[in-house]
Structures are given as C-alpha cells and as structure tokens.
Amino acid sequence: MLRGLIIGRFQPFHKGHLFVIKKVIEEVDELIIGIGSAQFSHSFENPFTAGERILMIAKSLKYENITKQYYIIPIPDINNNSLWVSHVKSLVPPFDVVFSNNPLVRRLFKEAGYKIKSVPLYNRKIYSGKEIRKRIVNDEEWKDLVPKGTYEVIMEIDGINRLKDIIKKDY
Ligand code: NAP
C-alpha cells in the first residue's frame, strides 16, 4: 500500500491543481490532499476558508469520478519550519511519498527522510491562483480556469463579492 501526500493552498482549487492530482493519484494507492495555510481566509492571498477549499476539491473530484481513496485534510501553518513535518504527520494518515515542487516543502520532508517526487506543470500562466483571483476582482473571464465544483462553491458562498470587498482600501 503506497500512500502519497500533496499539499497546496488551493486559493482557489483550479484546473492546474486538478490536472496535478489526477496525475499523481495514478502513482499511489491512496492520496492525502493537505490544505496548507488552513487558518487563513478573507484576504486577497487567501480568500477562502479551509472548509470552502475542502468543498471545492471534494465536489471537483466527485465530478471526475475518481475511484481511488483520497483524504482532504486542513493543515494550519505553524511558526517553526523545523517542526512543520512533525506537525503535518500529527494531522494526516501515515504516508510514504510527498509530491511537491516547493523548495522549502521538499527540503523539510527530505530532512525528515521522506521520498519526494516532483509534480507536473500545467500551463502555469493562466492556471494560477493569483491570476484567477485577479480576474475575479476585475470581472474578467475566470470560470473556464476552474473545475465545475470550484465554480459552484464560489457562487454558493458569494465568493466574487467577498474578493471584491476584501481588496477595498478605504477603511
Ligand atoms: P503555495 O503557497 O500554495 O504555492 C506556492 C506557489 O507554487 C504558488 O504560486 C502556486 O500556484 C504554485 N504551485 C502550486 N502547485 C503547483 C504546481 N503543481 N506546479 C507549479 N506551481 C505550483 O505553496 P504550496 O507548495 O502549494 O503549499 C505549501 C503549503 O505548506 C503552504 O500553505 C505553506 O504555508 C505550507 N507550509 C507551512 C510551513 C509552516 O507552517 N512552517 C512550512 C512549509 C510549508 P497556485 O497559487 O496556482 O497554487
């Protein structure tokens, strides 16, 4: 039984993330999807709560008819990088391999003795959380950049107006 871990902020969960998850889940028996920076919400960098991000991912993967077992688990940041891997381990099921391109994440798991694998890139110019957040506040086309599940959650929670409100400067 090979269980993998992939961690991202997923602000929001977009088609690039979906592409990556569909690829890496093929390499393992079970996949843990960690929602990083889980304590943050209602800022331009991190507009959506951990619960909302869980919904986006769960709905999007359901539409893809993924049959393999996966777990979606929120992981709040901690103020100490040298303890972070132990913190992650305390929150998620045991895992054998970590998928990440983030140099800090790779380094921390490597020092803890884990096997690390790189993840594929998928048109990073447009499939980017920052680009999607920017398009939402500027009323530009963004719907096609996210899976249907993410679009439905953003509409359900009035996410467009949330993003527009939190970037207002005059308060
Ligand atoms: P991230 O902050 O979510 O992403 C960093 C950048 O990499 C973003 O521009 C992101 O784009 C991009 N990216 C994400 N997946 C990618 C992919 N498959 N290919 C190319 N680029 C990709 O960081 P992360 O590595 O995805 O998530 C790491 C999480 O671990 C963060 O929440 C971080 O706070 C947490 N962490 C915490 C500690 C601590 O608490 N001490 C230590 C280490 C890490 P998108 O915006 O489009 O996703």
PDB file of C-alpha atoms and ligand atoms in Angstrom:
ATOM      1  CA  MET A   1       0.000   0.000   0.000  1.00  0.00           C
ATOM      2  CA  LEU A   2       1.582   3.265  -1.154  1.00  0.00           C
ATOM      3  CA  ARG A   3       0.076   6.427   0.283  1.00  0.00           C
ATOM      4  CA  GLY A   4       1.085   9.834  -1.086  1.00  0.00           C
ATOM      5  CA  LEU A   5       0.780  13.374   0.264  1.00  0.00           C
ATOM      6  CA  ILE A   6       0.337  16.570  -1.738  1.00  0.00           C
ATOM      7  CA  ILE A   7      -0.046  19.969  -0.054  1.00  0.00           C
ATOM      8  CA  GLY A   8      -1.224  23.233  -1.589  1.00  0.00           C
ATOM      9  CA  ARG A   9      -3.129  26.321  -0.530  1.00  0.00           C
ATOM     10  CA  PHE A  10      -5.695  25.867  -3.319  1.00  0.00           C
ATOM     11  CA  GLN A  11      -6.833  29.516  -3.319  1.00  0.00           C
ATOM     12  CA  PRO A  12      -8.898  28.586  -5.264  1.00  0.00           C
ATOM     13  CA  PHE A  13      -8.638  24.940  -6.423  1.00  0.00           C
ATOM     14  CA  HIS A  14      -8.134  25.312 -10.218  1.00  0.00           C
ATOM     15  CA  LYS A  15      -7.774  23.108 -13.289  1.00  0.00           C
ATOM     16  CA  GLY A  16      -3.972  23.073 -12.912  1.00  0.00           C
ATOM     17  CA  HIS A  17      -4.355  21.564  -9.433  1.00  0.00           C
ATOM     18  CA  LEU A  18      -6.932  19.098 -10.777  1.00  0.00           C
ATOM     19  CA  PHE A  19      -4.533  18.042 -13.545  1.00  0.00           C
ATOM     20  CA  VAL A  20      -1.750  17.503 -10.980  1.00  0.00           C
ATOM     21  CA  ILE A  21      -3.976  15.477  -8.637  1.00  0.00           C
ATOM     22  CA  LYS A  22      -5.252  13.277 -11.458  1.00  0.00           C
ATOM     23  CA  LYS A  23      -1.639  12.555 -12.451  1.00  0.00           C
ATOM     24  CA  VAL A  24      -0.193  11.856  -9.004  1.00  0.00           C
ATOM     25  CA  ILE A  25      -3.130   9.745  -7.823  1.00  0.00           C
ATOM     26  CA  GLU A  26      -2.215   7.290 -10.612  1.00  0.00           C
ATOM     27  CA  GLU A  27       1.153   6.729  -8.895  1.00  0.00           C
ATOM     28  CA  VAL A  28      -0.233   5.755  -5.476  1.00  0.00           C
ATOM     29  CA  ASP A  29      -2.898   3.580  -3.894  1.00  0.00           C
ATOM     30  CA  GLU A  30      -4.238   6.420  -1.731  1.00  0.00           C
ATOM     31  CA  LEU A  31      -3.667  10.183  -1.804  1.00  0.00           C
ATOM     32  CA  ILE A  32      -3.766  12.670   1.052  1.00  0.00           C
ATOM     33  CA  ILE A  33      -4.567  16.195  -0.125  1.00  0.00           C
ATOM     34  CA  GLY A  34      -3.371  18.632   2.545  1.00  0.00           C
ATOM     35  CA  ILE A  35      -4.875  22.113   2.559  1.00  0.00           C
ATOM     36  CA  GLY A  36      -1.975  24.355   3.557  1.00  0.00           C
ATOM     37  CA  SER A  37      -2.310  27.672   5.395  1.00  0.00           C
ATOM     38  CA  ALA A  38      -5.670  26.356   6.577  1.00  0.00           C
ATOM     39  CA  GLN A  39      -6.119  29.059   9.213  1.00  0.00           C
ATOM     40  CA  PHE A  40      -6.233  31.864   6.666  1.00  0.00           C
ATOM     41  CA  SER A  41      -9.273  33.244   4.868  1.00  0.00           C
ATOM     42  CA  HIS A  42     -10.809  36.560   3.817  1.00  0.00           C
ATOM     43  CA  SER A  43      -7.592  38.082   2.435  1.00  0.00           C
ATOM     44  CA  PHE A  44      -6.654  38.562  -1.217  1.00  0.00           C
ATOM     45  CA  GLU A  45      -3.865  35.978  -0.944  1.00  0.00           C
ATOM     46  CA  ASN A  46      -6.086  33.521   0.957  1.00  0.00           C
ATOM     47  CA  PRO A  47      -9.729  34.387   0.320  1.00  0.00           C
ATOM     48  CA  PHE A  48     -11.346  31.004   1.028  1.00  0.00           C
ATOM     49  CA  THR A  49     -11.656  29.130   4.323  1.00  0.00           C
ATOM     50  CA  ALA A  50     -10.297  25.610   4.743  1.00  0.00           C
ATOM     51  CA  GLY A  51     -13.868  24.282   4.748  1.00  0.00           C
ATOM     52  CA  GLU A  52     -14.678  26.067   1.490  1.00  0.00           C
ATOM     53  CA  ARG A  53     -11.494  24.703  -0.092  1.00  0.00           C
ATOM     54  CA  ILE A  54     -12.415  21.185   1.084  1.00  0.00           C
ATOM     55  CA  LEU A  55     -15.787  21.585  -0.660  1.00  0.00           C
ATOM     56  CA  MET A  56     -14.161  22.849  -3.889  1.00  0.00           C
ATOM     57  CA  ILE A  57     -11.817  19.863  -4.038  1.00  0.00           C
ATOM     58  CA  ALA A  58     -14.401  17.252  -2.969  1.00  0.00           C
ATOM     59  CA  LYS A  59     -17.009  18.452  -5.479  1.00  0.00           C
ATOM     60  CA  SER A  60     -14.461  18.765  -8.292  1.00  0.00           C
ATOM     61  CA  LEU A  61     -13.075  15.266  -7.720  1.00  0.00           C
ATOM     62  CA  LYS A  62     -16.590  13.833  -7.491  1.00  0.00           C
ATOM     63  CA  TYR A  63     -17.369  15.203 -10.966  1.00  0.00           C
ATOM     64  CA  GLU A  64     -14.210  13.463 -12.233  1.00  0.00           C
ATOM     65  CA  ASN A  65     -15.467  10.094 -10.939  1.00  0.00           C
ATOM     66  CA  ILE A  66     -12.168   9.378  -9.207  1.00  0.00           C
ATOM     67  CA  THR A  67     -12.410   5.916  -7.722  1.00  0.00           C
ATOM     68  CA  LYS A  68      -9.204   5.822  -5.677  1.00  0.00           C
ATOM     69  CA  GLN A  69      -9.328   6.633  -1.975  1.00  0.00           C
ATOM     70  CA  TYR A  70      -8.327  10.179  -1.050  1.00  0.00           C
ATOM     71  CA  TYR A  71      -8.437  12.248   2.133  1.00  0.00           C
ATOM     72  CA  ILE A  72      -8.713  16.044   2.225  1.00  0.00           C
ATOM     73  CA  ILE A  73      -7.185  17.404   5.429  1.00  0.00           C
ATOM     74  CA  PRO A  74      -6.678  21.019   6.556  1.00  0.00           C
ATOM     75  CA  ILE A  75      -3.154  21.859   7.789  1.00  0.00           C
ATOM     76  CA  PRO A  76      -2.721  25.195   9.591  1.00  0.00           C
ATOM     77  CA  ASP A  77       0.738  26.800   9.333  1.00  0.00           C
ATOM     78  CA  ILE A  78       2.995  26.878  12.385  1.00  0.00           C
ATOM     79  CA  ASN A  79       5.654  29.403  13.257  1.00  0.00           C
ATOM     80  CA  ASN A  80       8.541  26.948  13.176  1.00  0.00           C
ATOM     81  CA  ASN A  81       9.721  25.296   9.941  1.00  0.00           C
ATOM     82  CA  SER A  82      11.883  22.731  11.748  1.00  0.00           C
ATOM     83  CA  LEU A  83       8.775  21.346  13.480  1.00  0.00           C
ATOM     84  CA  TRP A  84       6.448  21.556  10.477  1.00  0.00           C
ATOM     85  CA  VAL A  85       6.851  17.975   9.208  1.00  0.00           C
ATOM     86  CA  SER A  86       6.053  16.590  12.690  1.00  0.00           C
ATOM     87  CA  HIS A  87       3.042  18.904  12.767  1.00  0.00           C
ATOM     88  CA  VAL A  88       1.850  17.594   9.370  1.00  0.00           C
ATOM     89  CA  LYS A  89       2.428  13.991  10.482  1.00  0.00           C
ATOM     90  CA  SER A  90       0.289  14.585  13.571  1.00  0.00           C
ATOM     91  CA  LEU A  91      -2.659  15.648  11.397  1.00  0.00           C
ATOM     92  CA  VAL A  92      -2.730  13.259   8.433  1.00  0.00           C
ATOM     93  CA  PRO A  93      -2.714   9.474   7.894  1.00  0.00           C
ATOM     94  CA  PRO A  94       0.745   7.868   7.534  1.00  0.00           C
ATOM     95  CA  PHE A  95       2.299   8.467   4.100  1.00  0.00           C
ATOM     96  CA  ASP A  96       5.270   7.176   2.100  1.00  0.00           C
ATOM     97  CA  VAL A  97       5.889   9.783  -0.589  1.00  0.00           C
ATOM     98  CA  VAL A  98       5.437  13.556  -0.863  1.00  0.00           C
ATOM     99  CA  PHE A  99       4.595  15.310  -4.130  1.00  0.00           C
ATOM    100  CA  SER A 100       5.792  18.928  -4.266  1.00  0.00           C
ATOM    101  CA  ASN A 101       7.759  21.456  -6.315  1.00  0.00           C
ATOM    102  CA  ASN A 102       8.004  23.901  -3.404  1.00  0.00           C
ATOM    103  CA  PRO A 103      11.733  24.045  -2.445  1.00  0.00           C
ATOM    104  CA  LEU A 104      11.036  24.603   1.268  1.00  0.00           C
ATOM    105  CA  VAL A 105       8.472  21.796   1.438  1.00  0.00           C
ATOM    106  CA  ARG A 106      10.839  19.452  -0.433  1.00  0.00           C
ATOM    107  CA  ARG A 107      13.754  20.339   1.845  1.00  0.00           C
ATOM    108  CA  LEU A 108      11.799  19.851   5.077  1.00  0.00           C
ATOM    109  CA  PHE A 109      10.405  16.444   4.058  1.00  0.00           C
ATOM    110  CA  LYS A 110      13.786  15.350   2.674  1.00  0.00           C
ATOM    111  CA  GLU A 111      15.468  16.135   6.007  1.00  0.00           C
ATOM    112  CA  ALA A 112      12.754  14.080   7.708  1.00  0.00           C
ATOM    113  CA  GLY A 113      13.683  11.101   5.490  1.00  0.00           C
ATOM    114  CA  TYR A 114      10.734  11.094   3.089  1.00  0.00           C
ATOM    115  CA  LYS A 115      10.786  10.256  -0.590  1.00  0.00           C
ATOM    116  CA  ILE A 116       9.928  13.387  -2.640  1.00  0.00           C
ATOM    117  CA  LYS A 117       8.564  13.485  -6.173  1.00  0.00           C
ATOM    118  CA  SER A 118       8.122  16.497  -8.449  1.00  0.00           C
ATOM    119  CA  VAL A 119       4.689  17.332  -9.794  1.00  0.00           C
ATOM    120  CA  PRO A 120       3.931  18.137 -13.444  1.00  0.00           C
ATOM    121  CA  LEU A 121       3.257  21.723 -14.517  1.00  0.00           C
ATOM    122  CA  TYR A 122       0.110  22.627 -16.436  1.00  0.00           C
ATOM    123  CA  ASN A 123       0.016  25.962 -18.261  1.00  0.00           C
ATOM    124  CA  ARG A 124       1.114  27.956 -15.201  1.00  0.00           C
ATOM    125  CA  LYS A 125       0.499  31.330 -16.871  1.00  0.00           C
ATOM    126  CA  ILE A 126      -3.283  31.092 -16.644  1.00  0.00           C
ATOM    127  CA  TYR A 127      -3.864  28.164 -14.292  1.00  0.00           C
ATOM    128  CA  SER A 128      -2.612  30.111 -11.311  1.00  0.00           C
ATOM    129  CA  GLY A 129      -4.461  31.009  -8.117  1.00  0.00           C
ATOM    130  CA  LYS A 130      -3.215  34.602  -8.234  1.00  0.00           C
ATOM    131  CA  GLU A 131      -4.282  35.041 -11.886  1.00  0.00           C
ATOM    132  CA  ILE A 132      -7.757  33.668 -11.107  1.00  0.00           C
ATOM    133  CA  ARG A 133      -8.193  35.924  -8.049  1.00  0.00           C
ATOM    134  CA  LYS A 134      -7.117  38.923 -10.137  1.00  0.00           C
ATOM    135  CA  ARG A 135      -9.582  38.035 -12.910  1.00  0.00           C
ATOM    136  CA  ILE A 136     -12.428  37.619 -10.405  1.00  0.00           C
ATOM    137  CA  VAL A 137     -11.964  41.104  -8.925  1.00  0.00           C
ATOM    138  CA  ASN A 138     -11.548  42.665 -12.387  1.00  0.00           C
ATOM    139  CA  ASP A 139     -14.676  40.975 -13.808  1.00  0.00           C
ATOM    140  CA  GLU A 140     -12.538  39.142 -16.382  1.00  0.00           C
ATOM    141  CA  GLU A 141     -13.219  35.605 -17.641  1.00  0.00           C
ATOM    142  CA  TRP A 142     -12.227  33.058 -14.964  1.00  0.00           C
ATOM    143  CA  LYS A 143     -14.927  30.374 -14.991  1.00  0.00           C
ATOM    144  CA  ASP A 144     -13.082  28.249 -17.558  1.00  0.00           C
ATOM    145  CA  LEU A 145      -9.939  28.159 -15.391  1.00  0.00           C
ATOM    146  CA  VAL A 146     -11.589  26.293 -12.507  1.00  0.00           C
ATOM    147  CA  PRO A 147     -13.372  22.925 -12.324  1.00  0.00           C
ATOM    148  CA  LYS A 148     -17.170  22.998 -12.145  1.00  0.00           C
ATOM    149  CA  GLY A 149     -17.050  22.082  -8.436  1.00  0.00           C
ATOM    150  CA  THR A 150     -14.946  25.135  -7.577  1.00  0.00           C
ATOM    151  CA  TYR A 151     -17.194  27.424  -9.631  1.00  0.00           C
ATOM    152  CA  GLU A 152     -20.285  26.153  -7.810  1.00  0.00           C
ATOM    153  CA  VAL A 153     -18.706  26.703  -4.376  1.00  0.00           C
ATOM    154  CA  ILE A 154     -17.534  30.234  -5.232  1.00  0.00           C
ATOM    155  CA  MET A 155     -21.057  31.114  -6.381  1.00  0.00           C
ATOM    156  CA  GLU A 156     -22.668  29.427  -3.339  1.00  0.00           C
ATOM    157  CA  ILE A 157     -20.581  31.459  -0.853  1.00  0.00           C
ATOM    158  CA  ASP A 158     -20.836  34.798  -2.732  1.00  0.00           C
ATOM    159  CA  GLY A 159     -17.099  34.488  -3.358  1.00  0.00           C
ATOM    160  CA  ILE A 160     -16.924  37.113  -6.123  1.00  0.00           C
ATOM    161  CA  ASN A 161     -18.255  39.835  -3.821  1.00  0.00           C
ATOM    162  CA  ARG A 162     -16.058  38.597  -0.968  1.00  0.00           C
ATOM    163  CA  LEU A 163     -12.932  39.080  -3.060  1.00  0.00           C
ATOM    164  CA  LYS A 164     -14.093  42.489  -4.297  1.00  0.00           C
ATOM    165  CA  ASP A 165     -14.915  43.611  -0.726  1.00  0.00           C
ATOM    166  CA  ILE A 166     -11.648  42.487   0.855  1.00  0.00           C
ATOM    167  CA  ILE A 167      -9.497  44.404  -1.622  1.00  0.00           C
ATOM    168  CA  LYS A 168     -11.303  47.706  -0.908  1.00  0.00           C
ATOM    169  CA  LYS A 169      -8.736  50.079   0.562  1.00  0.00           C
ATOM    170  CA  ASP A 170     -10.777  52.872   2.187  1.00  0.00           C
ATOM    171  CA  TYR A 171     -11.346  51.617   5.716  1.00  0.00           C
TER     172      TYR A 171
HETATM  173  P1  NAP B   1       1.596  27.669  -2.225  1.00  0.00           P
HETATM  174  O1  NAP B   1       1.909  28.872  -1.422  1.00  0.00           O
HETATM  175  O2  NAP B   1       0.198  27.176  -2.307  1.00  0.00           O
HETATM  176  O3  NAP B   1       2.122  27.794  -3.708  1.00  0.00           O
HETATM  177  C1  NAP B   1       3.309  28.441  -3.986  1.00  0.00           C
HETATM  178  C2  NAP B   1       3.325  28.713  -5.468  1.00  0.00           C
HETATM  179  O4  NAP B   1       3.513  27.480  -6.197  1.00  0.00           O
HETATM  180  C3  NAP B   1       2.003  29.302  -5.945  1.00  0.00           C
HETATM  181  O5  NAP B   1       2.286  30.254  -6.947  1.00  0.00           O
HETATM  182  C4  NAP B   1       1.307  28.100  -6.520  1.00  0.00           C
HETATM  183  O6  NAP B   1       0.373  28.404  -7.517  1.00  0.00           O
HETATM  184  C5  NAP B   1       2.441  27.354  -7.113  1.00  0.00           C
HETATM  185  N1  NAP B   1       2.083  25.958  -7.341  1.00  0.00           N
HETATM  186  C6  NAP B   1       1.277  25.167  -6.616  1.00  0.00           C
HETATM  187  N2  NAP B   1       1.175  23.933  -7.170  1.00  0.00           N
HETATM  188  C7  NAP B   1       1.960  23.986  -8.278  1.00  0.00           C
HETATM  189  C8  NAP B   1       2.272  23.061  -9.306  1.00  0.00           C
HETATM  190  N3  NAP B   1       1.777  21.818  -9.315  1.00  0.00           N
HETATM  191  N4  NAP B   1       3.110  23.457 -10.286  1.00  0.00           N
HETATM  192  C9  NAP B   1       3.613  24.672 -10.288  1.00  0.00           C
HETATM  193  N5  NAP B   1       3.359  25.592  -9.377  1.00  0.00           N
HETATM  194  C10 NAP B   1       2.522  25.261  -8.377  1.00  0.00           C
HETATM  195  O7  NAP B   1       2.560  26.576  -1.715  1.00  0.00           O
HETATM  196  P2  NAP B   1       2.422  25.071  -1.891  1.00  0.00           P
HETATM  197  O8  NAP B   1       3.742  24.467  -2.064  1.00  0.00           O
HETATM  198  O9  NAP B   1       1.392  24.786  -2.928  1.00  0.00           O
HETATM  199  O10 NAP B   1       1.816  24.730  -0.443  1.00  0.00           O
HETATM  200  C11 NAP B   1       2.642  24.624   0.663  1.00  0.00           C
HETATM  201  C12 NAP B   1       1.836  24.886   1.913  1.00  0.00           C
HETATM  202  O11 NAP B   1       2.624  24.431   3.002  1.00  0.00           O
HETATM  203  C13 NAP B   1       1.557  26.353   2.143  1.00  0.00           C
HETATM  204  O12 NAP B   1       0.260  26.503   2.676  1.00  0.00           O
HETATM  205  C14 NAP B   1       2.600  26.746   3.179  1.00  0.00           C
HETATM  206  O13 NAP B   1       2.195  27.803   4.031  1.00  0.00           O
HETATM  207  C15 NAP B   1       2.706  25.453   3.959  1.00  0.00           C
HETATM  208  N6  NAP B   1       3.979  25.378   4.715  1.00  0.00           N
HETATM  209  C16 NAP B   1       3.945  25.748   6.013  1.00  0.00           C
HETATM  210  C17 NAP B   1       5.103  25.739   6.773  1.00  0.00           C
HETATM  211  C18 NAP B   1       4.999  26.172   8.210  1.00  0.00           C
HETATM  212  O14 NAP B   1       3.868  26.300   8.674  1.00  0.00           O
HETATM  213  N7  NAP B   1       6.088  26.411   8.910  1.00  0.00           N
HETATM  214  C19 NAP B   1       6.314  25.334   6.203  1.00  0.00           C
HETATM  215  C20 NAP B   1       6.307  24.942   4.864  1.00  0.00           C
HETATM  216  C21 NAP B   1       5.131  24.971   4.114  1.00  0.00           C
HETATM  217  P3  NAP B   1      -1.189  28.414  -7.203  1.00  0.00           P
HETATM  218  O15 NAP B   1      -1.438  29.636  -6.395  1.00  0.00           O
HETATM  219  O16 NAP B   1      -1.825  28.438  -8.530  1.00  0.00           O
HETATM  220  O17 NAP B   1      -1.482  27.165  -6.422  1.00  0.00           O
END
